[in-house]
Coordinates of C-alpha atoms and ligand atoms in Angstrom, one line a residue:
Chain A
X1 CA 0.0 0.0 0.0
X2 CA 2.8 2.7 1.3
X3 CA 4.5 1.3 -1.9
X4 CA 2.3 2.3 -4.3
X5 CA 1.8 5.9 -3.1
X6 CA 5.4 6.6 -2.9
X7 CA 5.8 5.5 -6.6
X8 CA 3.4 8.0 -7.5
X9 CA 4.7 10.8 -6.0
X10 CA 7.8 9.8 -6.9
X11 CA 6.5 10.3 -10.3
X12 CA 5.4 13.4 -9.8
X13 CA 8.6 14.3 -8.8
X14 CA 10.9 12.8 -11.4
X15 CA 8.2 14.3 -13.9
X16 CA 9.1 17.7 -12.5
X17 CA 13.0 17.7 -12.2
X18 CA 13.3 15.9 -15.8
X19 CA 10.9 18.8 -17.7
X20 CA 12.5 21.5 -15.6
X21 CA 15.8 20.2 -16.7
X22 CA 14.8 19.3 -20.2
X23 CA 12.6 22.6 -20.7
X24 CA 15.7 24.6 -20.5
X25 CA 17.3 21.9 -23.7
X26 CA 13.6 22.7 -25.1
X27 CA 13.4 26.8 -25.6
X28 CA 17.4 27.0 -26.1
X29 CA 16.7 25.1 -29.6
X30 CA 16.0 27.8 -32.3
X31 CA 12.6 27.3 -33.3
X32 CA 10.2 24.6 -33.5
X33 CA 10.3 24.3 -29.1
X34 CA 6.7 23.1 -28.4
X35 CA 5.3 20.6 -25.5
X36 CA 5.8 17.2 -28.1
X37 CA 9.7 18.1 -27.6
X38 CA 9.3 18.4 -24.4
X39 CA 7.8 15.2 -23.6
X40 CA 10.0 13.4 -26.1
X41 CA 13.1 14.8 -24.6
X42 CA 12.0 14.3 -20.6
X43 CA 11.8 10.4 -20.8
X44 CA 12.7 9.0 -24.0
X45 CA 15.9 10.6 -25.2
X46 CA 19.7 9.9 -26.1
X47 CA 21.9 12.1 -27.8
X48 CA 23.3 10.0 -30.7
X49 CA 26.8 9.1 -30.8
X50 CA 28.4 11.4 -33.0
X51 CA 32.2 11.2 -31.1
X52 CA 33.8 7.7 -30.3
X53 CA 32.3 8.3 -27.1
X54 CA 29.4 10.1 -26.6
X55 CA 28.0 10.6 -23.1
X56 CA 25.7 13.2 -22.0
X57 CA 25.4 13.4 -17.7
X58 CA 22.0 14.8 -18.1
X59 CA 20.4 13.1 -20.7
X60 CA 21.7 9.7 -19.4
X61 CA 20.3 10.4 -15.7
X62 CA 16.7 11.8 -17.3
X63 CA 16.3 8.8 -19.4
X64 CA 17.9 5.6 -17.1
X65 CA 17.2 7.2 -13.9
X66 CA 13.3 7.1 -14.0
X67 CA 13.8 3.2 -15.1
X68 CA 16.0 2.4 -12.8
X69 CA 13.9 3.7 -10.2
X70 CA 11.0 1.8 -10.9
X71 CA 13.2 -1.4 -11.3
X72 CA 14.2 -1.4 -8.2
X73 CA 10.3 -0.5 -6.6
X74 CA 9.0 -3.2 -8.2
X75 CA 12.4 -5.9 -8.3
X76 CA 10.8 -7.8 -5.1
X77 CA 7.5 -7.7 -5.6
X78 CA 7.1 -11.5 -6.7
X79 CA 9.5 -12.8 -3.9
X80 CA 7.6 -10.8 -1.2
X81 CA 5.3 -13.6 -1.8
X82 CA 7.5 -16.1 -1.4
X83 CA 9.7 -14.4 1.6
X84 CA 7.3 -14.6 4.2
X85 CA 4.0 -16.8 4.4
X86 CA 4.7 -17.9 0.4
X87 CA 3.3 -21.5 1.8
X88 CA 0.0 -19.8 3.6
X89 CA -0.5 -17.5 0.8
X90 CA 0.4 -19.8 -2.1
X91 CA -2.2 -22.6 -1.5
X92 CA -4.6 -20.5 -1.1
X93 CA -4.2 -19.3 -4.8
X94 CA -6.1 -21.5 -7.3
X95 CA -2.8 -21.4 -9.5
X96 CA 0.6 -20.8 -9.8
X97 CA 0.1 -19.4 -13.2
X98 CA -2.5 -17.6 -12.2
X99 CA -1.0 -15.8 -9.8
X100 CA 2.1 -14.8 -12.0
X101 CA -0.6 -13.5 -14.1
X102 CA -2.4 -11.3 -11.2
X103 CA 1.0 -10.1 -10.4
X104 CA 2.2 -9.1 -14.2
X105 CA -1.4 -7.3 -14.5
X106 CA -0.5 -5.8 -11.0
X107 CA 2.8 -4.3 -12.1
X108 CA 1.6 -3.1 -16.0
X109 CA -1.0 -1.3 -14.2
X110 CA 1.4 0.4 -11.8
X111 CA 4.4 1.0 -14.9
X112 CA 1.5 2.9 -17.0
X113 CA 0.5 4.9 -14.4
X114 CA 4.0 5.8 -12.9
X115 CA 4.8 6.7 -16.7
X116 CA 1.5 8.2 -17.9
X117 CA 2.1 10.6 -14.6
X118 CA 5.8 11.6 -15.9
X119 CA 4.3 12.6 -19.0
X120 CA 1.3 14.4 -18.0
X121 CA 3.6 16.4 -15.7
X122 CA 6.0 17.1 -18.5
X123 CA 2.9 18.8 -20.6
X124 CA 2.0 20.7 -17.6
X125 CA 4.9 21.8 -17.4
X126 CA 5.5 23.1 -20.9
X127 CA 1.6 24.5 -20.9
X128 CA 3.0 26.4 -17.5
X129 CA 5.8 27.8 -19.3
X130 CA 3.7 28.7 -22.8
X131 CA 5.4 26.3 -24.7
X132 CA 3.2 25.6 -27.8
X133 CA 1.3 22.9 -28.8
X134 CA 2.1 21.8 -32.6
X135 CA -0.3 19.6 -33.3
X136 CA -2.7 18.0 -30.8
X137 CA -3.1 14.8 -32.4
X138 CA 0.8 14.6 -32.3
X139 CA 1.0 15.4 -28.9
X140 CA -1.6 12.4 -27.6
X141 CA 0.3 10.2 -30.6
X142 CA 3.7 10.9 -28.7
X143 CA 2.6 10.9 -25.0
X144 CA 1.2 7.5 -25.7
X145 CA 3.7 6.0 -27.6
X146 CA 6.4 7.2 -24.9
X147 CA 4.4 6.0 -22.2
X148 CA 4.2 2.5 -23.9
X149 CA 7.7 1.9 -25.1
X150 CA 8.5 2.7 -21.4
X151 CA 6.1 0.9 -19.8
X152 CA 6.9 -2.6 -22.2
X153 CA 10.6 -2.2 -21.5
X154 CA 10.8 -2.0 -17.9
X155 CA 7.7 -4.6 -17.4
X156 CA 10.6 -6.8 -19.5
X157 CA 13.2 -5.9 -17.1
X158 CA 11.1 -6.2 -14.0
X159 CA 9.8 -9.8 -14.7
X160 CA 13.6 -10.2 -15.2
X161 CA 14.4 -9.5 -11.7
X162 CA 11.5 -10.7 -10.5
X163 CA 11.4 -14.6 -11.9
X164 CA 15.7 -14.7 -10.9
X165 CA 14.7 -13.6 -7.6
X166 CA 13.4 -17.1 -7.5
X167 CA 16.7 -18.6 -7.7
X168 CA 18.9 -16.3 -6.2
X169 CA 18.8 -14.1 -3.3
X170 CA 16.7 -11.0 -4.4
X171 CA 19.4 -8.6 -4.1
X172 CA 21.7 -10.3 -6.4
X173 CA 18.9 -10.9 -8.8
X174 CA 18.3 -6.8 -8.3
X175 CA 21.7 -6.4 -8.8
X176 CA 22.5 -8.2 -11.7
X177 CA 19.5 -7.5 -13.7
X178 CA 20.1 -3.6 -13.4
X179 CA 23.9 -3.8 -14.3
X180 CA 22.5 -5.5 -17.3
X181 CA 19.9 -3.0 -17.9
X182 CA 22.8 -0.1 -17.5
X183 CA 25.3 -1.5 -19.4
X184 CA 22.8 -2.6 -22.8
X185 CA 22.8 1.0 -23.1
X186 CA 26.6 1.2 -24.7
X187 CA 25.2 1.5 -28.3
X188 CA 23.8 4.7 -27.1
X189 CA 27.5 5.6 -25.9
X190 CA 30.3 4.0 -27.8
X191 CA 30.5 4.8 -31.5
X192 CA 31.1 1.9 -34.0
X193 CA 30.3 2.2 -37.9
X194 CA 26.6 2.7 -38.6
X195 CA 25.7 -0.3 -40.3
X196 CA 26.4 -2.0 -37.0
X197 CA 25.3 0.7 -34.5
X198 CA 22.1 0.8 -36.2
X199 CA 21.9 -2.8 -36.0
X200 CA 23.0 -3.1 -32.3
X201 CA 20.3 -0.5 -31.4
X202 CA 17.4 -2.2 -33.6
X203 CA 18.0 -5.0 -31.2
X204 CA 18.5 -3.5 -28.3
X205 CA 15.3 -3.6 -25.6
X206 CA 16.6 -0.7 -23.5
X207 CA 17.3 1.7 -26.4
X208 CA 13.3 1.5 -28.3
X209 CA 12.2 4.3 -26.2
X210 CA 14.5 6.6 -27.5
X211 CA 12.1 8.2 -29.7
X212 CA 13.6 10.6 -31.5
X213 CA 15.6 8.4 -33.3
X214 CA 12.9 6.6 -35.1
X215 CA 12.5 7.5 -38.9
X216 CA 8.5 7.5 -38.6
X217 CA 6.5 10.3 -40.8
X218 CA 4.7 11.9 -37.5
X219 CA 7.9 12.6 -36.0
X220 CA 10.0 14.3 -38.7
X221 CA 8.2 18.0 -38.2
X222 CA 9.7 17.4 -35.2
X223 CA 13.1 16.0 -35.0
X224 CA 14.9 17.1 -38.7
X225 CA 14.9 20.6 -37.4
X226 CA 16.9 19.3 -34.8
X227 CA 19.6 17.7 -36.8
X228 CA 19.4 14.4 -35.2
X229 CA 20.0 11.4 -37.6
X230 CA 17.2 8.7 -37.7
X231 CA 17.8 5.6 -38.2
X232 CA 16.8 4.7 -41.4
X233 CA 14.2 1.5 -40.6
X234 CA 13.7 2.7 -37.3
X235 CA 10.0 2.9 -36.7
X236 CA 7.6 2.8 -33.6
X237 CA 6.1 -0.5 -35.0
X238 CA 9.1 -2.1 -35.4
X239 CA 9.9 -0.9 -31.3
X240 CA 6.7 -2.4 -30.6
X241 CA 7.3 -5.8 -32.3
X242 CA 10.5 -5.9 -30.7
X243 CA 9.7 -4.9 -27.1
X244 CA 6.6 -7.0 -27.5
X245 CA 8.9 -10.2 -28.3
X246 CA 11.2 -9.8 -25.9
X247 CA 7.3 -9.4 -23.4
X248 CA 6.6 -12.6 -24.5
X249 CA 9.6 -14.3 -23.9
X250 CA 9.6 -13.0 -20.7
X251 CA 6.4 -13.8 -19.4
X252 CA 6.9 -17.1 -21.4
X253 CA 10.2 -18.4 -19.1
X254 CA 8.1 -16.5 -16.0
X255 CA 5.1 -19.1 -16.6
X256 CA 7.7 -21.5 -16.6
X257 CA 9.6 -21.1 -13.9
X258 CA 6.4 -20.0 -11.6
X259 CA 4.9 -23.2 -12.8
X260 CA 7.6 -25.5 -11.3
X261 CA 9.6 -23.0 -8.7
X262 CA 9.9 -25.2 -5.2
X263 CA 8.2 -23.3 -2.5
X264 CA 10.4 -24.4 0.1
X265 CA 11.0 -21.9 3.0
X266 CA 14.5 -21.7 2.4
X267 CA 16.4 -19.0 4.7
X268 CA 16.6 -16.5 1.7
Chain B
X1 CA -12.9 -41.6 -2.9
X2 CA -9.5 -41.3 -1.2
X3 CA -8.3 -37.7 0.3
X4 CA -5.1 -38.5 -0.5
X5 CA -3.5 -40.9 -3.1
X6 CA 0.3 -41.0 -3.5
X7 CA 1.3 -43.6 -6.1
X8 CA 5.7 -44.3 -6.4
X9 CA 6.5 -41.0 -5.6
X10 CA 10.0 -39.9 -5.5
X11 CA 11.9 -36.5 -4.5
X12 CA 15.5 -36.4 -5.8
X13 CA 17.2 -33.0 -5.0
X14 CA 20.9 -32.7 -6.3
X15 CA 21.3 -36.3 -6.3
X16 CA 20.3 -36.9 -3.0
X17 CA 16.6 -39.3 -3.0
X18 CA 14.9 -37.4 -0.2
X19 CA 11.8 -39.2 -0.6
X20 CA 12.0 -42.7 -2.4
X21 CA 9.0 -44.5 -4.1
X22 CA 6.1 -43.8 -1.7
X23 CA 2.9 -45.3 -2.3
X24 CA 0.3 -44.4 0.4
X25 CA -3.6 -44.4 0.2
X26 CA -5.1 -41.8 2.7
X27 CA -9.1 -42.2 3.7
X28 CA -11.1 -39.2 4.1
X29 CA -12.4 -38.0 7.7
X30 CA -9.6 -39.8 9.4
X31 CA -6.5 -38.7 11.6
X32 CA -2.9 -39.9 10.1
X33 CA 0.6 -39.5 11.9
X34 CA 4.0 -39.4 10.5
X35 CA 6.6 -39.8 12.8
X36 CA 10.5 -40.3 12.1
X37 CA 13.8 -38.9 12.7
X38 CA 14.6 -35.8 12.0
X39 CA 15.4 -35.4 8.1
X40 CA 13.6 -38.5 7.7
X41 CA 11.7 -36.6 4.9
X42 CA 8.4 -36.1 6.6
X43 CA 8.2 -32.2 5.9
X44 CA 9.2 -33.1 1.8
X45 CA 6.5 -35.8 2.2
X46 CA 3.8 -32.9 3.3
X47 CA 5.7 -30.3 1.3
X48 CA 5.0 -32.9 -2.0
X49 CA 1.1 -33.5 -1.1
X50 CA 0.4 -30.0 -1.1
X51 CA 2.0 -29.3 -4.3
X52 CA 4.9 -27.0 -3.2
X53 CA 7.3 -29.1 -4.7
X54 CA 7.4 -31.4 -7.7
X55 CA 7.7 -35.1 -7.8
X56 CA 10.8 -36.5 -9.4
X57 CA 8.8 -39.2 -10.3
X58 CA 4.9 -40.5 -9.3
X59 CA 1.8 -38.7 -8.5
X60 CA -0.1 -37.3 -5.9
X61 CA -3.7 -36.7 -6.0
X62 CA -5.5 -35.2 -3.6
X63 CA -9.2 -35.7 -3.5
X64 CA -8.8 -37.5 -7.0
X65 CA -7.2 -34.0 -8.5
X66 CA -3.8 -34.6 -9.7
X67 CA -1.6 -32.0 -8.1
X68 CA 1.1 -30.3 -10.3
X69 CA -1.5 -31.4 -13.2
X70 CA -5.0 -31.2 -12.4
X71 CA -4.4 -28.2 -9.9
X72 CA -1.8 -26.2 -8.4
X73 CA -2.3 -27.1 -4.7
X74 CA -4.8 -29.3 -3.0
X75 CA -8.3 -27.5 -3.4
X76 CA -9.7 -26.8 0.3
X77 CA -6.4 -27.2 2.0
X78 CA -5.3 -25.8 5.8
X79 CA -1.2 -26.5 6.5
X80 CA 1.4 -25.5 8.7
X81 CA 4.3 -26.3 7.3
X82 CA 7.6 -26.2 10.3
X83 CA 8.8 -22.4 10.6
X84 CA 7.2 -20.6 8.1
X85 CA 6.0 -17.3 9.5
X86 CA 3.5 -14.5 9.2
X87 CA 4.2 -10.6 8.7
X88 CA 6.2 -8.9 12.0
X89 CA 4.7 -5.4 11.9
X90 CA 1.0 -7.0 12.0
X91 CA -1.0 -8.2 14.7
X92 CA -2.7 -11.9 14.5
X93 CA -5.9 -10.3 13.2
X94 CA -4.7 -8.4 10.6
X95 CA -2.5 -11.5 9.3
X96 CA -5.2 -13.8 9.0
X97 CA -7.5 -11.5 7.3
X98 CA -4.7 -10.7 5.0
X99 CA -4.7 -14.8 4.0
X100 CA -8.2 -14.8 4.1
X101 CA -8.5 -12.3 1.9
X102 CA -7.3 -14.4 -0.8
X103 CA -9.5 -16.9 -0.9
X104 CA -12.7 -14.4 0.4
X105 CA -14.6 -17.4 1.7
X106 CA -15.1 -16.5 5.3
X107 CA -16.1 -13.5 7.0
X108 CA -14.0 -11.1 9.8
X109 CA -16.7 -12.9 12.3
X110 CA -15.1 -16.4 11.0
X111 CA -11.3 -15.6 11.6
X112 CA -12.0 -14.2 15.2
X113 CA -13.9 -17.3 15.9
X114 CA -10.8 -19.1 14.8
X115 CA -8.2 -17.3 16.7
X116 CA -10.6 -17.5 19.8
X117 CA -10.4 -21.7 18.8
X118 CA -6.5 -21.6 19.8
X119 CA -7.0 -19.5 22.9
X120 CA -5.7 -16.4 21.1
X121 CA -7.4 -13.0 21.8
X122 CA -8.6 -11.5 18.5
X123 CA -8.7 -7.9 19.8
X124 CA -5.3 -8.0 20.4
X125 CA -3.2 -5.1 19.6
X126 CA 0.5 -6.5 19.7
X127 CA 1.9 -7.3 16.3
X128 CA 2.7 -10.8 15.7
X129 CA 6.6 -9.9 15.7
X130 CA 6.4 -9.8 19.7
X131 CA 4.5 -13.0 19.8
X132 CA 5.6 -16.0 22.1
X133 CA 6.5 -18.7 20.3
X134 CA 3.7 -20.4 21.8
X135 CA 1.4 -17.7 20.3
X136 CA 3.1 -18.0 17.1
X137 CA 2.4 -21.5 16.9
X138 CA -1.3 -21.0 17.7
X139 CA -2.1 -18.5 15.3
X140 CA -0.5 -21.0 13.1
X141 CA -3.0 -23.6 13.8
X142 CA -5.9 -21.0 13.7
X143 CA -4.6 -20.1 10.0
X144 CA -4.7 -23.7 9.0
X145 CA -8.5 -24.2 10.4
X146 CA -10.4 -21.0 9.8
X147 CA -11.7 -22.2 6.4
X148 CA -12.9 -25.1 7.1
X149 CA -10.8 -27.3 4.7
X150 CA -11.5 -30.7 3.6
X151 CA -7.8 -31.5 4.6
X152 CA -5.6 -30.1 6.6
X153 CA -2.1 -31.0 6.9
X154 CA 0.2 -30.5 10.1
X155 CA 3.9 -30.5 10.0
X156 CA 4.9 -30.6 14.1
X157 CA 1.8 -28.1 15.0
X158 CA 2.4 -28.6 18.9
X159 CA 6.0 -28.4 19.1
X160 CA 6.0 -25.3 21.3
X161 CA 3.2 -25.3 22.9
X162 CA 2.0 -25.5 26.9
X163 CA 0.5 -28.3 27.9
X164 CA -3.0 -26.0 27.7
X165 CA -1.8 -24.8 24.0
X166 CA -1.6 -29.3 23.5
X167 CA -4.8 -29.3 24.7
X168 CA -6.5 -27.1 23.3
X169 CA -5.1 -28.5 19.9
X170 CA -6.3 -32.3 20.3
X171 CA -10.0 -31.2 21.1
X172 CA -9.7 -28.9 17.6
X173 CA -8.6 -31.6 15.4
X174 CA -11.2 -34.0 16.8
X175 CA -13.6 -31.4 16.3
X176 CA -12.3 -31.1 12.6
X177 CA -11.9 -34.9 11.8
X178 CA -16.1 -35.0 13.6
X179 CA -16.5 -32.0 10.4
X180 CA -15.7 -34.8 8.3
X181 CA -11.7 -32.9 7.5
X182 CA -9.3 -35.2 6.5
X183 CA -6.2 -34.4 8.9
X184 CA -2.6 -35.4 8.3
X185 CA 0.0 -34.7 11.4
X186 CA 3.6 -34.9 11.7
X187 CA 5.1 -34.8 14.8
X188 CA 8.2 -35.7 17.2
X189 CA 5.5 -35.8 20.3
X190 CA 4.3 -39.1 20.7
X191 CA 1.4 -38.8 22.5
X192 CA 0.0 -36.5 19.9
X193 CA -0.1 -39.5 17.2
X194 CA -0.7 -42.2 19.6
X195 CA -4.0 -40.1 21.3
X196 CA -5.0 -38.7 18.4
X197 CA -4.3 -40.6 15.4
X198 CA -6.4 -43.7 13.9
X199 CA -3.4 -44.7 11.5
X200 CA 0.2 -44.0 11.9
X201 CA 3.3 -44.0 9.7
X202 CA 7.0 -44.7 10.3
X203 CA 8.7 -42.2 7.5
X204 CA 12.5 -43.7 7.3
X205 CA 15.1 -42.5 5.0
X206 CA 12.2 -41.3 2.5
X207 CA 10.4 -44.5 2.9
X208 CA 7.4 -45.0 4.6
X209 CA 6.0 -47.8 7.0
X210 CA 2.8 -48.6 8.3
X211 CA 2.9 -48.6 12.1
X212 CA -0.4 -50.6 13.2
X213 CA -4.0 -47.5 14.1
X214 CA -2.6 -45.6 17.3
X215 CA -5.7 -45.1 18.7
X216 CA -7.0 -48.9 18.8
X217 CA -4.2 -51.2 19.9
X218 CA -2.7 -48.6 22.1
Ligands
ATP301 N1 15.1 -27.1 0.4 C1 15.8 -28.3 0.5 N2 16.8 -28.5 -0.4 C2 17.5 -29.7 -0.4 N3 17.3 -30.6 0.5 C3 16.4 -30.4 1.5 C4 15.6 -29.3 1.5 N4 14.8 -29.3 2.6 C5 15.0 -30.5 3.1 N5 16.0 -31.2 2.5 C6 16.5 -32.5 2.8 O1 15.5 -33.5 2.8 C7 15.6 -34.4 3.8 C8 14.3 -34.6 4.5 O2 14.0 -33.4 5.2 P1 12.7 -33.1 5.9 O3 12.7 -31.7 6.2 O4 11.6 -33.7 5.1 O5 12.9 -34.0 7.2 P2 11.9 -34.2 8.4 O6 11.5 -35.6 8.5 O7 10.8 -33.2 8.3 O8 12.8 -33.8 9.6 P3 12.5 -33.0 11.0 O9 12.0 -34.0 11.9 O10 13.8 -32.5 11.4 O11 11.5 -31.9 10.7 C9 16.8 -34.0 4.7 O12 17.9 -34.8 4.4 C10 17.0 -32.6 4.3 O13 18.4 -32.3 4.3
MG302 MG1 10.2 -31.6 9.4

């Protein structure tokens, strides 16, 4: 219960620092600021890797830290089942696979809301500050895909956590997980020759969000005044359909491993 | 038809055969104890019938459901399985309703009548973390009994209690077993199977042993 409500203010609050932070990126671009930008750029941006190594403090902390965040909320939220009482609250549960899916429909619900805040705060923010709406359509059309390509990545990442938890203590699995999570971002950092950058990042589930390098019609009013380089092939639909794999394989080994985890009461 | 069938089963962790072809036919409405040595495999043996772990080999059904296949767990099931324990910060009340929550078969009126059962005070205000371990037990028990299950499984449910708390226990489970509950007990006391039990078992190194009805010839 305390959980959930300090996720959401913590929401609020990430929301806040990342639009103040990215507002001032925002109105320091020529022309063409407007409240899209700003949501694109609060949650769901990179700069691309121009240099051999290309690292940005700011833009790295406003688009891992909000993830990372949320990882870690949510990394022990299967095992607190199984930590104390799993056997008295286990078989009372019709299923094991049912409750893996109460608790993935648990934490989707609590991922869209924690990102569906960031964003509406980032718009609030730019309205407060009379940035401009381009086009209304391509403001809901952004929020939402932002939201989602957040939301399917970490719900990836947290089932990670959350089904190795079963095998290994949970703050190794916590561990682990998010150095993995961190260091899958090096394709956004370290320069290698574009066939196989492009390639790496196509691939890659952490770097989908990163919106403003997709190639899709909708965003190009947005993004080639801003010189950034899409990558040719690089579409929200192809995000989806490679987020939404890796989903499936995810909840796929999840079932799996729920199905025939020992619920022994094993000093953790 | 049986409460409990368990045809050839067989537990192998790492190599080791914890339990080793057990084939055991339980009745329904009837009191069974397990006794044995310590890590003779009696906790595996309940840990396996309530579908917390997975056979190696064989089945277990429990009231002709096959568990692992049929269904998860044993439908209607109350157990106490050795030290598992209940949430510190809350008090008895609040952890039972918690459970009960899951389920959503009995009313607040239902779980108070339970912890009154084991001699526990529903109204009380101390969370569970500055329990006795007598107490602890207790709620234990009143966790395993306050839905009414068809079978309820005991791994060592009176090793800590006062001689009252021992009490107090026997006249529930005959109460239970006169509900028509089928009731499965493993324990190191051995007054509790030989008083209360109308078969017993001998588990030894994974195996298990008839050991003639307690209650009759004793
Ligand atoms: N989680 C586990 N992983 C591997 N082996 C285990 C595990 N739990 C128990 N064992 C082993 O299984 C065997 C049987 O243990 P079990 O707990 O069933 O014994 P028991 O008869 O209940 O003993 P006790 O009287 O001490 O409670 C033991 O050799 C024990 O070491
Ligand atoms: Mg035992």
């Amino acid at each position: 219960m305390i959980k959930k409500v300090s996720v959401f203010i913590t929401a609020v609050v990430i929301g806040v620092l990342s639009s103040l932070i990215r507002l001032d990126f925002i109105t320091n671009l020529a022309e063409g600021a407007s409240i899209e930008l700003l949501v694109m750029f609060t949650a769901n941006f990179l700069p691309y890797p121009e240099e051999k190594i290309t690292f940005e403090l700011i833009a790295s902390l406003t688009y891992i830290a909000p993830k990372l965040y949320i990882l870690i909320a949510f990394g022990d939220f299967f095992y607190d089942d199984f930590r104390i009482s799993s056997v008295y609250v286990f078989t009372r549960k019709d299923n094991r696979v049912k409750w893996f899916l109460d608790k993935l429909f648990h934490i989707l619900k609590h991922l869209v809301l924690y990102f569906a805040i960031i964003t509406a705060v980032s718009v609030i923010i730019g309205f407060a500050n009379n940035l401009p709406v381009a086009s209304v359509q391509g403001l809901l059309l952004i929020s939402s895909i932002c939201i989602l390509l957040n939301v399917t990545v970490t719900l990836v990442f947290v089932l990670l956590i959350n089904v190795l938890s079963l095998y290994i203590s949970c703050e190794m699995s916590l561990f682990l997980t998010l150095l993995a999570y961190v260091f899958a971002h090096l394709p956004a950092i370290v320069k290698r020759s574009d066939p196989v950058q492009h390639l790496l990042i196509k691939l890659n589930p952490v770097l989908q969000p990163v919106l403003p390098w997709h190639d899709d019609g909708f965003l190009l009013d947005y993004i080639q005044p801003l010189d950034i380089p899409a990558i040719p092939g690089f579409n929200v639909y192809w995000s989806f359909l490679v987020l939404g794999a890796y989903l499936v394989l995810a909840v796929f080994v999840g079932i799996r491993v729920v199905k025939t985890v020992e619920i022994t009461d094993r000093n953790y | 038809m049986m409460a409990v069938e368990i045809y050839h089963l067989t537990k192998i962790i790492r190599g080791r055969t914890i339990l080793n072809d057990i084939t055991l036919e339980l009745e329904r409405g009837k009191i069974y104890g397990f006794f044995g040595r310590n890590a003779s495999g009696k906790t595996m043996l309940f840990r396996a019938i309530c579908g917390l772990i997975k056979p190696t080999r064989g089945e277990v059904r429990v009231f002709g459901k096959r568990i692992g296949v049929d269904v998860s767990f044993p439908e209607s099931l109350g157990l106490i399985i050795e030290n598992v324990g209940f949430w510190e910060q809350w008090t008895g009340f609040q952890n039972l309703k918690f459970l009960a929550s899951i389920k959503n078969i009995i009313t607040d009126e239902d779980i108070r009548a339970a912890i009154r059962r084991v001699g526990l005070d529903p109204d009380d205000k101390r969370i569970y973390g500055k329990y006795s371990l007598g107490m602890k037990q207790r709620l234990g028990i009143a966790q395993a009994i306050m839905e009414k299950p068809q079978l309820i499984v005991l791994d060592e449910p009176t090793n800590s209690l006062d001689e009252e708390g021992v009490g107090l226990v026997r006249n529930i489970l005959l109460e239970e077993k006169g509900r028509g509950a089928t009731i499965l007990i493993a324990s190191h006391i051995k007054e509790d199977i030989d008083l209360l039990c109308d078969e017993k078992f001998k588990v030894e190194a994974g195996r298990i042993y008839p050991a003639g009805s307690g209650v009759k010839d004793e």
